[in-house]
Coordinates of C-alpha atoms in Angstrom, one line a residue:
Chain K
M158 CA 59.5 -45.8 33.4
S159 CA 62.7 -44.6 35.0
A160 CA 63.6 -41.0 35.3
A161 CA 66.1 -41.6 32.6
Q162 CA 63.4 -42.1 30.0
G163 CA 62.6 -38.4 30.4
T164 CA 66.1 -37.3 29.7
R165 CA 66.7 -39.6 26.7
P166 CA 66.6 -37.5 23.5
L167 CA 63.9 -38.8 21.2
G168 CA 65.4 -41.0 18.5
T169 CA 68.1 -42.5 20.7
G170 CA 68.2 -45.8 22.6
A171 CA 67.8 -49.4 21.6
P172 CA 67.3 -49.5 17.8
A173 CA 63.7 -50.2 16.7
R174 CA 63.2 -53.6 15.0
P175 CA 61.8 -53.6 11.4
A176 CA 58.1 -54.5 11.0
S177 CA 56.9 -57.6 9.1
W178 CA 56.7 -57.4 5.3
I179 CA 52.9 -57.6 5.4
A180 CA 52.7 -54.7 7.9
K181 CA 54.9 -52.6 5.7
A182 CA 53.1 -53.4 2.5
L183 CA 49.7 -52.7 4.1
A184 CA 50.9 -49.4 5.4
L185 CA 52.2 -48.4 2.0
T186 CA 49.0 -49.6 0.3
L187 CA 46.8 -47.5 2.5
N188 CA 49.1 -44.5 1.9
E189 CA 48.9 -45.1 -1.9
L190 CA 45.1 -45.1 -1.7
R191 CA 44.9 -42.1 0.5
L192 CA 47.1 -40.1 -1.8
A193 CA 45.2 -41.3 -4.9
M194 CA 42.0 -39.9 -3.5
R195 CA 43.7 -36.5 -3.2
R196 CA 44.6 -36.4 -6.9
G197 CA 41.6 -34.8 -8.5
E198 CA 42.8 -35.4 -12.1
S199 CA 43.4 -39.0 -11.3
L200 CA 39.9 -39.5 -10.0
L201 CA 38.6 -37.8 -13.1
I202 CA 40.4 -40.2 -15.4
T203 CA 39.9 -43.4 -13.4
F204 CA 36.2 -43.0 -12.5
V205 CA 34.5 -40.1 -14.1
I206 CA 35.6 -40.6 -17.7
P207 CA 35.0 -44.3 -18.1
A208 CA 31.6 -44.0 -16.4
G209 CA 30.8 -41.0 -18.6
V210 CA 31.8 -42.8 -21.7
L211 CA 29.6 -45.7 -20.7
L212 CA 26.6 -43.5 -19.9
V213 CA 26.9 -41.2 -23.0
F214 CA 27.8 -43.7 -25.7
S215 CA 25.3 -46.4 -24.6
G216 CA 22.7 -43.9 -25.9
F217 CA 24.1 -44.1 -29.5
D218 CA 24.7 -47.0 -31.8
M219 CA 28.2 -46.2 -33.1
S220 CA 28.5 -49.6 -34.8
G221 CA 26.7 -48.4 -37.9
G222 CA 24.4 -51.3 -37.6
T223 CA 27.2 -53.9 -38.2
T224 CA 26.7 -55.6 -34.8
G225 CA 23.5 -56.7 -33.3
G226 CA 22.4 -56.1 -29.7
K227 CA 22.1 -53.0 -27.5
P228 CA 24.8 -50.4 -27.6
V229 CA 25.5 -50.9 -23.8
D230 CA 26.5 -54.5 -24.6
R231 CA 29.4 -53.1 -26.6
M232 CA 30.1 -50.1 -24.4
L233 CA 30.4 -52.0 -21.1
P234 CA 33.5 -54.0 -22.1
G235 CA 34.9 -50.8 -23.8
S236 CA 34.5 -48.7 -20.7
M237 CA 36.0 -51.4 -18.6
S238 CA 39.0 -51.5 -20.9
L239 CA 39.3 -47.7 -20.6
A240 CA 39.1 -47.9 -16.8
V241 CA 42.0 -50.4 -16.7
I242 CA 44.1 -48.2 -19.0
A243 CA 43.3 -45.2 -16.8
A244 CA 44.1 -46.9 -13.5
A245 CA 47.0 -49.2 -14.4
M246 CA 48.7 -46.9 -17.0
V247 CA 47.8 -43.3 -16.8
S248 CA 47.2 -42.8 -13.1
L249 CA 50.1 -45.1 -12.0
A250 CA 52.5 -43.6 -14.5
I251 CA 51.8 -40.0 -13.5
A252 CA 51.9 -40.6 -9.8
T253 CA 55.0 -42.7 -9.9
G254 CA 56.7 -40.3 -12.3
F255 CA 56.3 -37.4 -9.9
E256 CA 57.2 -39.5 -6.9
R257 CA 60.4 -40.4 -8.7
S258 CA 61.2 -36.7 -9.5
Y259 CA 60.5 -35.6 -5.9
G260 CA 62.8 -38.4 -4.6
V261 CA 59.9 -40.2 -2.8
I262 CA 60.9 -43.5 -4.2
K263 CA 64.5 -42.9 -3.3
R264 CA 63.6 -41.9 0.3
L265 CA 61.3 -45.0 0.7
G266 CA 64.1 -47.1 -0.8
G267 CA 66.4 -46.0 1.9
S268 CA 63.9 -46.9 4.7
P269 CA 63.2 -50.4 6.0
A270 CA 60.2 -50.5 3.7
G271 CA 62.1 -52.4 1.0
T272 CA 61.5 -52.5 -2.8
S273 CA 59.2 -55.5 -2.9
A274 CA 56.8 -54.1 -0.3
L275 CA 56.7 -50.9 -2.3
V276 CA 56.0 -52.7 -5.6
A277 CA 53.4 -54.9 -3.9
S278 CA 51.6 -51.8 -2.4
K279 CA 51.4 -50.1 -5.8
T280 CA 50.0 -53.3 -7.3
A281 CA 47.5 -53.7 -4.5
A282 CA 46.4 -50.1 -4.8
V283 CA 45.7 -50.6 -8.6
V284 CA 43.7 -53.8 -7.9
V285 CA 41.6 -52.0 -5.3
V286 CA 40.9 -49.1 -7.6
E287 CA 40.0 -51.4 -10.5
A288 CA 37.7 -53.5 -8.3
V289 CA 35.8 -50.3 -7.4
Q290 CA 35.8 -49.3 -11.1
M291 CA 34.4 -52.6 -12.3
V292 CA 31.6 -52.6 -9.7
L293 CA 30.7 -49.1 -10.6
L294 CA 30.7 -49.8 -14.4
V295 CA 28.7 -53.0 -14.0
L296 CA 26.1 -51.2 -11.9
I297 CA 25.8 -48.4 -14.5
G298 CA 25.7 -51.0 -17.3
G299 CA 23.0 -52.9 -15.5
A300 CA 20.9 -49.8 -15.0
L301 CA 21.2 -49.2 -18.8
G302 CA 19.9 -52.6 -19.5
W303 CA 23.0 -54.7 -19.8
S304 CA 22.9 -58.4 -18.9
A305 CA 25.6 -61.1 -19.4
G306 CA 25.2 -62.9 -22.7
P307 CA 24.9 -66.7 -23.0
G308 CA 28.6 -67.2 -23.7
A309 CA 29.8 -65.1 -20.7
S310 CA 32.9 -66.4 -18.8
V311 CA 34.0 -64.8 -15.5
L312 CA 37.3 -66.6 -15.9
L313 CA 38.0 -65.0 -19.3
V314 CA 37.1 -61.5 -17.9
A315 CA 39.4 -62.1 -15.0
A316 CA 42.2 -63.3 -17.3
G317 CA 41.8 -60.2 -19.5
L318 CA 41.8 -57.8 -16.5
V319 CA 44.9 -59.4 -15.0
L320 CA 46.9 -59.5 -18.2
G321 CA 45.7 -56.1 -19.3
T322 CA 46.6 -54.6 -15.9
V323 CA 50.1 -56.1 -16.0
A324 CA 50.7 -54.9 -19.6
F325 CA 49.4 -51.3 -18.9
A326 CA 51.1 -51.1 -15.5
G327 CA 54.3 -52.3 -17.1
F328 CA 54.1 -49.6 -19.7
G329 CA 53.1 -47.0 -17.2
L330 CA 56.1 -47.8 -15.0
L331 CA 58.4 -48.0 -18.0
M332 CA 57.5 -44.4 -18.8
A333 CA 57.6 -43.2 -15.2
G334 CA 61.0 -44.9 -14.6
T335 CA 62.8 -43.6 -17.7
L336 CA 61.2 -40.2 -18.6
R337 CA 60.9 -36.9 -16.9
A338 CA 57.7 -36.6 -14.9
E339 CA 56.3 -33.9 -17.2
A340 CA 57.0 -36.0 -20.3
T341 CA 55.3 -39.0 -18.6
L342 CA 52.3 -36.8 -17.8
A343 CA 52.0 -35.7 -21.4
L344 CA 52.6 -39.0 -23.0
A345 CA 50.2 -41.0 -20.7
N346 CA 47.4 -38.6 -21.4
L347 CA 48.1 -38.7 -25.2
L348 CA 48.1 -42.5 -25.2
F349 CA 44.8 -42.5 -23.2
L350 CA 43.1 -40.5 -26.0
L351 CA 44.6 -42.7 -28.7
A352 CA 43.4 -45.8 -26.8
L353 CA 39.9 -44.3 -26.7
V354 CA 39.9 -44.1 -30.5
L355 CA 42.0 -47.2 -31.5
G356 CA 41.0 -49.5 -28.6
G357 CA 37.6 -50.5 -30.0
I358 CA 36.1 -48.6 -27.1
V359 CA 34.0 -45.9 -28.6
L360 CA 34.2 -47.1 -32.2
P361 CA 34.3 -50.7 -33.2
L362 CA 37.6 -51.6 -34.9
D363 CA 35.7 -52.4 -38.2
R364 CA 34.7 -48.8 -38.4
L365 CA 38.4 -47.8 -38.8
P366 CA 40.4 -48.0 -42.0
A367 CA 41.5 -51.6 -42.5
S368 CA 45.2 -51.0 -42.1
V369 CA 44.6 -49.0 -38.8
A370 CA 42.3 -51.7 -37.6
A371 CA 44.8 -54.4 -38.3
A372 CA 47.6 -52.6 -36.5
S373 CA 45.3 -51.7 -33.5
S374 CA 44.2 -55.3 -33.1
V375 CA 47.7 -56.4 -32.1
L376 CA 48.0 -53.6 -29.5
P377 CA 46.9 -54.0 -25.9
P378 CA 43.9 -51.6 -25.8
A379 CA 41.9 -53.4 -28.6
A380 CA 43.0 -56.8 -27.5
L381 CA 41.7 -56.1 -23.9
T382 CA 38.4 -54.8 -25.2
H383 CA 38.1 -57.8 -27.5
V384 CA 38.7 -60.3 -24.6
L385 CA 36.2 -58.4 -22.3
S386 CA 33.6 -58.3 -25.1
I387 CA 33.8 -62.1 -25.5
G388 CA 34.1 -62.7 -21.8
L389 CA 30.9 -60.7 -21.0
G390 CA 29.0 -62.5 -23.7
G391 CA 28.5 -59.4 -25.9
A392 CA 30.5 -60.8 -28.8
I393 CA 30.8 -64.3 -30.1
G394 CA 34.2 -65.6 -31.1
D395 CA 37.5 -67.2 -30.1
A396 CA 39.4 -65.2 -27.4
T397 CA 42.7 -67.1 -28.0
E398 CA 44.2 -64.5 -30.3
P399 CA 43.6 -61.4 -28.2
I400 CA 44.6 -63.3 -25.0
V401 CA 47.9 -64.3 -26.7
V402 CA 48.4 -60.6 -27.7
L403 CA 47.8 -59.4 -24.2
A404 CA 50.0 -62.0 -22.6
F405 CA 52.8 -61.1 -25.0
W406 CA 52.6 -57.4 -24.1
A407 CA 52.3 -58.2 -20.4
V408 CA 55.5 -60.1 -20.5
V409 CA 57.4 -57.7 -22.7
L410 CA 56.3 -54.4 -21.0
A411 CA 56.6 -55.7 -17.4
G412 CA 60.0 -57.1 -18.2
L413 CA 61.2 -53.9 -19.8
A414 CA 59.9 -51.9 -16.8
A415 CA 61.7 -54.1 -14.4
R416 CA 65.0 -53.7 -16.3
K417 CA 64.8 -50.1 -17.2
F418 CA 63.2 -48.4 -14.2
R419 CA 65.6 -45.9 -12.6
W420 CA 64.8 -44.5 -9.1
D421 CA 66.7 -41.2 -9.8
Chain H
M3 CA 69.5 -36.6 39.0
S4 CA 68.6 -40.0 37.5
T5 CA 70.6 -43.0 38.6
A6 CA 69.8 -45.2 35.6
A7 CA 71.6 -43.5 32.8
P8 CA 70.4 -44.1 29.3
S9 CA 72.4 -46.9 27.7
P10 CA 73.8 -45.7 24.5
T11 CA 75.2 -48.1 22.0
P12 CA 78.7 -49.1 22.7
V13 CA 81.0 -46.3 21.8
D14 CA 84.0 -48.4 20.8
G15 CA 84.7 -49.8 17.3
V16 CA 84.3 -48.5 13.8
A17 CA 80.8 -47.6 12.6
V18 CA 81.8 -46.6 9.0
R19 CA 84.9 -47.6 7.1
A20 CA 85.6 -46.4 3.5
R21 CA 88.8 -47.7 1.9
D22 CA 90.1 -46.3 -1.4
V23 CA 86.5 -45.8 -2.7
R24 CA 86.4 -45.0 -6.4
K25 CA 83.5 -43.9 -8.5
S26 CA 83.2 -42.6 -12.1
Y27 CA 80.3 -41.7 -14.3
G28 CA 81.5 -42.5 -17.7
A29 CA 84.8 -40.7 -18.2
R30 CA 84.2 -38.3 -15.3
S31 CA 85.9 -39.4 -12.1
I32 CA 83.9 -38.4 -9.0
L33 CA 85.7 -40.2 -6.3
A34 CA 89.4 -40.9 -6.8
G35 CA 90.2 -43.1 -3.8
V36 CA 88.4 -41.9 -0.7
S37 CA 89.3 -43.4 2.7
F38 CA 88.1 -42.5 6.1
E39 CA 86.6 -44.0 9.2
V40 CA 83.8 -43.0 11.6
Q41 CA 84.2 -44.4 15.1
R42 CA 81.1 -45.5 17.0
G43 CA 79.5 -42.7 18.9
E44 CA 81.4 -39.9 17.2
L45 CA 80.3 -37.2 14.8
L46 CA 82.3 -36.9 11.6
A47 CA 81.7 -33.9 9.4
L48 CA 82.3 -34.3 5.7
L49 CA 83.2 -30.9 4.2
G50 CA 83.8 -29.9 0.7
P51 CA 82.7 -27.6 -2.1
N52 CA 79.8 -28.5 -4.3
G53 CA 80.8 -31.2 -6.7
A54 CA 83.6 -32.5 -4.5
G55 CA 81.9 -35.9 -4.2
K56 CA 80.2 -35.6 -0.8
T57 CA 76.7 -36.8 -1.8
T58 CA 78.2 -39.6 -4.0
T59 CA 80.2 -40.7 -1.0
V60 CA 77.2 -40.6 1.3
E61 CA 75.0 -42.4 -1.3
I62 CA 77.6 -45.2 -1.6
L63 CA 77.5 -45.7 2.2
E64 CA 73.7 -45.7 2.1
G65 CA 73.6 -48.4 -0.6
Y66 CA 72.1 -46.2 -3.2
R67 CA 75.1 -46.5 -5.5
R68 CA 77.9 -49.1 -5.9
A69 CA 81.5 -48.0 -5.8
D70 CA 83.6 -49.0 -8.8
G71 CA 86.5 -49.9 -6.6
G72 CA 87.6 -50.0 -2.9
S73 CA 85.6 -51.3 0.0
V74 CA 82.9 -49.9 2.2
S75 CA 81.6 -51.2 5.5
V76 CA 78.8 -49.7 7.5
L77 CA 77.9 -51.1 11.0
G78 CA 79.9 -54.2 9.9
L79 CA 77.8 -54.7 6.8
D80 CA 78.3 -54.1 3.1
P81 CA 75.6 -51.6 2.0
A82 CA 75.6 -52.9 -1.6
K83 CA 74.7 -56.4 -0.4
D84 CA 73.2 -56.2 3.0
G85 CA 70.8 -53.3 2.5
G86 CA 67.9 -55.1 3.9
A87 CA 69.6 -55.7 7.2
L88 CA 71.3 -52.3 7.3
R89 CA 68.4 -49.9 6.5
P90 CA 66.5 -50.4 9.8
R91 CA 69.6 -49.4 11.7
I92 CA 70.3 -46.2 9.8
G93 CA 68.5 -42.9 9.8
L94 CA 68.7 -40.9 6.6
M95 CA 68.1 -37.3 6.0
L96 CA 68.5 -36.7 2.3
Q97 CA 69.0 -33.3 0.6
E98 CA 65.8 -33.7 -1.5
G99 CA 63.0 -34.3 1.0
G100 CA 61.5 -37.3 -0.8
I101 CA 58.1 -36.6 0.5
D102 CA 54.9 -36.6 -1.5
N103 CA 53.5 -33.0 -1.9
R104 CA 50.1 -34.1 -0.8
S105 CA 51.1 -35.7 2.4
T106 CA 51.1 -34.0 5.8
P107 CA 53.9 -34.3 8.4
R108 CA 51.7 -36.4 10.7
E109 CA 50.8 -38.9 7.9
V110 CA 54.5 -39.1 6.8
L111 CA 55.7 -39.9 10.3
R112 CA 52.9 -42.4 10.9
L113 CA 53.7 -44.1 7.6
Y114 CA 57.4 -44.4 8.3
A115 CA 56.7 -45.5 11.9
R116 CA 54.8 -48.5 10.6
F117 CA 58.0 -49.8 9.0
Y118 CA 59.2 -50.6 12.5
R119 CA 57.8 -52.9 15.2
D120 CA 58.6 -50.6 18.1
P121 CA 59.2 -47.1 16.6
E122 CA 59.7 -43.8 18.4
D123 CA 56.3 -42.2 19.0
P124 CA 55.5 -40.2 15.8
D125 CA 53.4 -37.6 17.5
G126 CA 56.1 -37.1 20.2
L127 CA 58.7 -36.5 17.5
L128 CA 56.4 -34.1 15.7
E129 CA 56.3 -32.0 18.8
A130 CA 60.0 -32.4 19.5
V131 CA 61.0 -30.9 16.1
D132 CA 58.4 -28.2 16.7
L133 CA 56.1 -29.2 13.9
G134 CA 53.0 -29.6 16.1
R135 CA 51.2 -26.7 14.5
A136 CA 52.1 -27.8 11.0
A137 CA 51.1 -31.4 11.6
S138 CA 48.2 -31.3 9.2
T139 CA 49.6 -29.0 6.6
R140 CA 50.3 -30.4 3.2
Y141 CA 54.0 -30.9 2.5
R142 CA 53.9 -28.5 -0.5
R143 CA 52.9 -25.6 1.9
L144 CA 55.7 -26.2 4.4
S145 CA 58.7 -23.9 4.6
G146 CA 62.2 -25.1 3.8
G147 CA 63.0 -25.3 7.4
E148 CA 59.9 -27.2 8.3
R149 CA 60.6 -29.7 5.6
Q150 CA 64.1 -30.2 6.9
R151 CA 62.8 -30.7 10.5
L152 CA 60.2 -33.3 9.2
S153 CA 63.0 -35.1 7.4
L154 CA 65.1 -35.2 10.6
A155 CA 62.1 -36.5 12.5
V156 CA 61.6 -39.3 9.9
A157 CA 65.3 -40.2 10.3
L158 CA 64.9 -40.6 14.0
L159 CA 61.8 -42.9 14.1
G160 CA 63.9 -46.1 14.2
R161 CA 66.3 -44.8 16.9
P162 CA 69.1 -45.4 14.4
E163 CA 72.6 -46.4 15.4
L164 CA 74.0 -44.3 12.6
L165 CA 72.5 -41.1 11.4
V166 CA 73.4 -39.7 8.0
L167 CA 72.6 -36.1 7.6
D168 CA 73.1 -34.4 4.2
E169 CA 73.1 -30.7 4.9
P170 CA 70.6 -30.8 7.7
T171 CA 70.4 -27.0 8.4
A172 CA 70.2 -25.9 4.7
G173 CA 67.2 -23.5 4.3
M174 CA 66.6 -23.0 8.0
D175 CA 66.3 -19.6 9.7
P176 CA 68.9 -18.9 12.4
A177 CA 66.6 -20.0 15.3
A178 CA 65.8 -23.3 13.6
K179 CA 69.4 -23.8 12.8
Q180 CA 70.3 -23.3 16.4
A181 CA 67.6 -25.7 17.6
T182 CA 68.7 -28.3 15.1
R183 CA 72.3 -27.9 16.1
E184 CA 71.4 -28.5 19.7
R185 CA 69.3 -31.5 18.7
I186 CA 72.2 -33.0 16.8
A187 CA 74.6 -32.4 19.8
G188 CA 72.0 -34.1 22.0
L189 CA 71.9 -37.2 19.8
R190 CA 75.7 -37.3 19.6
A191 CA 75.9 -37.0 23.4
A192 CA 73.4 -39.9 23.8
G193 CA 75.7 -42.1 21.7
T194 CA 74.3 -41.9 18.2
T195 CA 77.0 -42.1 15.5
I196 CA 76.6 -39.3 13.1
L197 CA 77.9 -38.6 9.6
L198 CA 77.2 -35.0 8.6
T199 CA 77.8 -33.2 5.4
T200 CA 77.4 -29.4 5.5
H201 CA 78.5 -26.1 4.3
E202 CA 78.0 -24.5 7.7
L203 CA 81.5 -24.4 9.0
G204 CA 80.3 -22.9 12.3
D205 CA 78.3 -26.1 12.9
V206 CA 81.3 -28.2 12.3
E207 CA 83.5 -26.3 14.7
R208 CA 80.9 -26.8 17.4
L209 CA 79.6 -30.3 16.7
A210 CA 82.3 -32.4 15.0
D211 CA 84.7 -34.8 16.7
H212 CA 86.5 -35.2 13.4
V213 CA 86.4 -33.4 10.1
A214 CA 87.2 -34.8 6.7
V215 CA 87.6 -32.3 3.8
L216 CA 86.8 -33.7 0.4
D217 CA 87.9 -31.9 -2.7
R218 CA 87.8 -33.2 -6.3
G219 CA 87.1 -36.7 -5.2
R220 CA 89.9 -36.9 -2.6
I221 CA 90.2 -36.4 1.1
V222 CA 92.6 -33.5 1.4
A223 CA 92.5 -33.1 5.2
Y224 CA 91.4 -35.1 8.2
G225 CA 91.5 -34.4 11.9
T226 CA 89.8 -32.9 14.8
P227 CA 88.6 -29.3 14.2
A228 CA 91.4 -28.1 16.5
E229 CA 94.0 -30.1 14.6
L230 CA 92.7 -28.8 11.3
T231 CA 92.7 -25.1 12.4
G232 CA 96.3 -25.6 13.7
A233 CA 95.4 -24.4 17.2
G234 CA 98.4 -23.2 19.0
A235 CA 100.2 -21.5 16.1
P236 CA 100.3 -18.1 17.8
R237 CA 99.3 -15.1 15.7
V238 CA 97.4 -11.9 15.7
R239 CA 95.2 -10.8 12.9
F240 CA 94.0 -7.2 12.8
R241 CA 92.5 -4.6 10.5
L242 CA 93.4 -1.0 10.6
S243 CA 91.6 2.2 9.6
G244 CA 94.6 3.1 7.4
A245 CA 97.4 1.4 5.6
L246 CA 100.8 0.7 7.1
T247 CA 103.8 2.0 5.1
D248 CA 106.8 -0.2 4.2
G249 CA 108.9 1.1 7.1
D250 CA 106.2 0.5 9.7
G251 CA 106.6 -3.3 9.9
L252 CA 109.8 -3.5 12.0
G253 CA 108.7 -0.7 14.3
L254 CA 105.4 -2.4 14.9
V255 CA 106.9 -5.7 15.7
A256 CA 109.5 -4.3 18.0
A257 CA 106.8 -2.3 19.8
A258 CA 104.3 -5.1 20.1
T259 CA 106.7 -7.8 21.3
G260 CA 108.9 -5.4 23.3
G261 CA 111.6 -6.2 20.8
V262 CA 112.4 -9.7 22.1
V263 CA 111.0 -12.0 19.5
P264 CA 113.3 -12.2 16.5
T265 CA 111.1 -14.5 14.4
A266 CA 108.1 -12.2 14.6
R267 CA 107.0 -10.2 11.5
V268 CA 104.0 -8.4 10.1
T269 CA 102.5 -9.3 6.7
A270 CA 99.6 -8.0 4.7
A271 CA 96.7 -10.5 5.0
G272 CA 94.1 -9.4 2.5
A273 CA 92.5 -6.3 1.2
G274 CA 91.2 -3.5 3.3
N275 CA 94.3 -3.0 5.5
Q276 CA 94.3 -6.5 7.1
Y277 CA 97.5 -7.6 8.6
E278 CA 98.9 -10.5 10.4
L279 CA 101.5 -10.6 13.2
E280 CA 103.0 -14.0 13.1
G281 CA 106.1 -16.0 14.2
L282 CA 105.3 -15.3 17.8
E283 CA 106.8 -17.7 20.4
D284 CA 104.0 -17.6 22.9
A285 CA 100.2 -17.1 22.6
P286 CA 99.3 -13.4 22.5
D287 CA 99.0 -11.9 26.0
P288 CA 97.3 -8.7 27.2
T289 CA 100.6 -6.8 27.2
L290 CA 101.1 -7.5 23.5
V291 CA 97.6 -6.3 22.7
A292 CA 98.1 -3.1 24.7
R293 CA 101.4 -2.4 23.1
L294 CA 100.0 -2.9 19.6
A295 CA 97.1 -0.6 20.3
A296 CA 99.4 2.0 21.7
W297 CA 101.7 1.9 18.7
C298 CA 98.7 2.3 16.4
A299 CA 97.2 5.2 18.5
E300 CA 100.5 7.1 18.2
R301 CA 100.0 7.0 14.5
G302 CA 96.3 7.8 14.5
L303 CA 95.4 4.3 13.3
L304 CA 92.2 2.7 14.7
I305 CA 92.1 -1.1 15.1
T306 CA 88.8 -2.0 13.6
E307 CA 89.1 -5.8 14.0
L308 CA 91.4 -7.9 16.1
R309 CA 91.5 -11.7 16.4
L310 CA 94.0 -13.7 18.4
G311 CA 95.1 -17.3 18.1
A312 CA 94.4 -19.9 15.5
A313 CA 92.8 -19.5 12.1
S314 CA 89.0 -20.2 12.0
L315 CA 87.9 -23.4 10.4
E316 CA 86.5 -21.3 7.5
E317 CA 89.9 -19.8 6.8
R318 CA 91.6 -23.2 6.9
Y319 CA 88.9 -24.7 4.7
L320 CA 89.3 -21.9 2.1
E321 CA 93.1 -22.4 2.1
L322 CA 92.5 -26.2 1.5
V323 CA 90.0 -26.0 -1.3
G324 CA 91.0 -22.8 -2.9
A325 CA 89.4 -19.5 -3.9
E326 CA 87.4 -21.0 -6.7
A327 CA 85.5 -23.2 -4.2
A328 CA 85.2 -20.3 -1.9
A329 CA 83.1 -18.4 -4.3
E330 CA 81.0 -21.5 -4.9
A331 CA 80.4 -22.0 -1.2
E332 CA 79.4 -18.4 -0.9
G333 CA 76.8 -18.9 -3.6
A334 CA 75.4 -22.0 -1.9
A335 CA 75.2 -20.5 1.6

């Protein structure tokens, strides 16, 4: 160290070199997770409500006796579906909407971080949260007497989770990137409640009026619940139709989000 | 004394070049052909009333927006195309902080530091901008001045070649303003190229190598602060405790100049008995001031204010952008 080091004002001298993409994405992901843990309302909606729904409604048979099996066999896929909606849509939309309104996204966009590392970090943070959710829900389900049915398929569950996450995250970012933060907050919470009713989560679709059930079955929440029910072995049936529905929404919503998202 | 001087970036060449930059939002024209240059190592202050197009200009240079026409070059790159290569070399301080409410200054600096391989020490910067005690305070609880200082520290993490500061002293108390001003002067002295937008005309007079005044999407004046204020046009501005009468002018001029400057005259210069003695051949000297005071004393008039020499930058600025903008600048200050 020469004496000149001491006189050099901080922030001057040979320019710093940018970090690798991986290092930047990792730093952003850890930041996302740290901030997520500070959002009380986000923790409530991503962990407490899905776990609560599983715990409470596994005590009742809401199917009206139309399906066999224990209530928990139906409630585990339903609460997993709700957890995905909470993490990928509600929580992501609200956090991103406020970041946008406070100029956080603009500020990061002007740094060496780069857009792709930012998008990757948000994706990674959602995946980490969902992994914790799924472990938590499966443990609770197990404690309530759930076990995988004979037709269970890990591959189908994984496909449902991935497609559902892309679809809901796409819609969450579409809201966050086009609406005011307050409007995003209100709409995301409203849709969460609607999904709870129309997503085959608390009530099976066949307990709804026929026209409502038909409309709901082509929307992402019920399609995801359906795929997860078959994948976990709690329901028998062909998963092709709900997988196609989810894939359609994943492509459309993620595509719209990518085209319509505005940083300011 | 150190023998090994710090090696600033080369101070020759052009750091920023804007040529005939145009931008409209729908039918509303924001920039109507803006051209200017910032030389490497200099500080250019971009002045103008709110809505003149300062932020739009800066955002085009930063790559946030594309110009509709004209060309832009920043550190030899096109910000609209080469953003990835450019961003590590630029330090930005935006008007809106762009920091999550739940973050603390230390977390923010450490996060942004990780975007570089060899950043400035975040904890050192925290102390340098006097945020040591607020290091673990959530952003939402920071004062306006603390937020501005954090924003400046973030901009400095990468030791940028070009620093873009959008109203850096807004919301600061006088002491913080002074410290920030000194910090900016230090960066400029160490060779950092700086583009500064501000409403603080005092800052500009003290810091800027060149000033560009933007009004309604056009550069209406460009030069050094001294050139802009027209230094050397000798005049005397004064305010009296009472009004001069119509007949007083000639007598005053004759008395003050000793009756030897035929071009000199006295004019009213604003409300509250302000006058200007202009058309002088030489810069005002002590004799002139003594004579003027004596003339006033004989008539029982007290000189309550007296300023010699050129107009201030503020006066010149208000002449350039008009009274309407003046009121606006007042409101924003």
